[in-house]
Amino acid sequence: MAVNLDRRRINAPSGGTLAPVFARTVKEPGYLQSLRPSRTRGPNEPRQIFLQTGIVPSASGSAYLEIPSASSPSKSTLIPPTSSLKIAASVQGPKPLPRSASFSPSLLLTTTVKFAPFATRHRRGYIRDSTERDLGVHVETALRGVMIGERWPKSGVEVVVTVLEGDENGWWGDVEGNGTGNGGGWGLLNVLAGCITVASAAIVDAGIDCVDMVSGGVAAIIRNPEAKDAKEKVMRILDPCPAEHQEIVAACAVGYLASRDEITEIWVKGDVGTDPDGLIEGATHAAVGSLSVLKEVLLEALEAKFQTQSADANGGLKRKQQDVQMTG
Amino acid sequence: MALPSIALPGTLLGPADKYLPGPGTHIHASQIYASIAGPVVSSKPSPAAPASTSTSKTAKAPKPLPLLSISRPAPADDNALGIIGNSGGGGTTILPEISSEVLGRITRLSPRFASLDILVVNSSVCREPFQGMIRREDVRLTEKDKVKIEESFRVGDLVRGVVISLGDQSNYYVSTGSNEFGVVMARSEAGNTMFPVSWREFGDPRTGGRERRKVAKPF
């Protein structure tokens, strides 16, 4: 953190800022655990997604994705039980390469992922750190596989992804309580999947040739020690919200092309065990879920774009442009 | 098989032996798929065009194959206000291609070439200018060895030309080697807008002076 300190700006306190934690959580051991959120949806049911394209007028393509927090805010504490995921992506170009760049017969893709300083519970710097650069490389690999770069010679395109709120790695109570937290950086996988989906929407919005639409999905293997059923002790779930699970054993994020049945990007973390294929397959199922939202949103945006033409074609059939909110 | 009215990237449009792939589509495993989002247009190609492009295919199918293409959204003119919703991505991103007609402004002269900023490609305005270059031998078709760049262009002239090559790392090569290509608008040294006098001269209406240019034939 100290390495990335930007001296030209007014920096936030290095320790970060937190919503107040009341004394009751420390005094009553059971009380803190009673605040723990739990997964209310089924193991194969992803969270709801909000997606909209065309949010940045100056960019050639842009999109915004939000996975709202499923749990209702509790009345007894100021800290929201689970985080929500909010990502904006914009596409600049295709535009001519800078003078210094060498000749390129195909499109040059540059992907930048940046967390907003306020995106996570631990404050981020203004300069990209290694996690963000790593995520950028992952998103770039996912997008590179779908774009038909040969159609845009001598030009470059920039995909800028800003994470306004990232999924956290575990429940805040675990971090506060025993100091260790969940460790693993599980939230990053959700952020990656969200970045892939939203960047894909922005690229389609920009009208850059793609062989298919890529979408991101996450699956995880969780351990649930309290479950009575032996089958539920270790189980596979789609779209995990790390705060809702006490122990995540393994997780996998993919960038998936549904109609071609191809994977352009894969990131597996943790102890996968004997069945890695099952986990990857679960992630592709989650990706298909977000793809259905992606398709619906893009079709709606297209209809709005070609409103004049479609109005002539199908008479009175006019759908009002409204937000699409649906489960994947 | 009925064609979908609107396609997204990856939408199956039809088999490659029934249709020809047009702009905005691609072929994968001998099937035509969409590669951009937009309405699907199936057009009967003009009788002359497919005969030359697909002689081997027309031998099998006597009828010319319909051309499938995805149309891009029209240039965003009413979206200039920046209304959030459907404006982003409305602009057509168009790259100069070989034989596309361009309008540009001369930015720099040298004895061997003139540099220009390409502002308009095929009557659509670019989001940002492309670097172009008119080499001395591409200024006109005749007497190429006697061409002098400083007697053909001046910095600030608006030039109509045609792209002849994607060029090197930074420049598109533009040619004005035709009657209708050359300087379309120029200002004199006094700063007045001039009118074309002949194929090689512009006249200043105020001072009456003449300046030499490679003049585009007025319509």
Coordinates of N, CA and C in Angstrom, one line a residue, chain B residues 27 67 99 125 191:
Chain B
I27 N -18.0 -16.9 -40.9 CA -18.3 -18.3 -41.1 C -17.6 -19.2 -40.1
L67 N -27.1 -12.3 -50.2 CA -26.0 -11.9 -49.3 C -26.6 -11.5 -48.0
S99 N -9.3 2.0 -51.4 CA -10.3 2.5 -52.3 C -11.5 3.2 -51.6
V125 N -18.2 10.9 -40.7 CA -17.2 11.6 -40.0 C -16.5 10.7 -39.0
G191 N -5.6 35.0 -46.7 CA -6.5 34.4 -45.8 C -8.0 34.3 -46.3

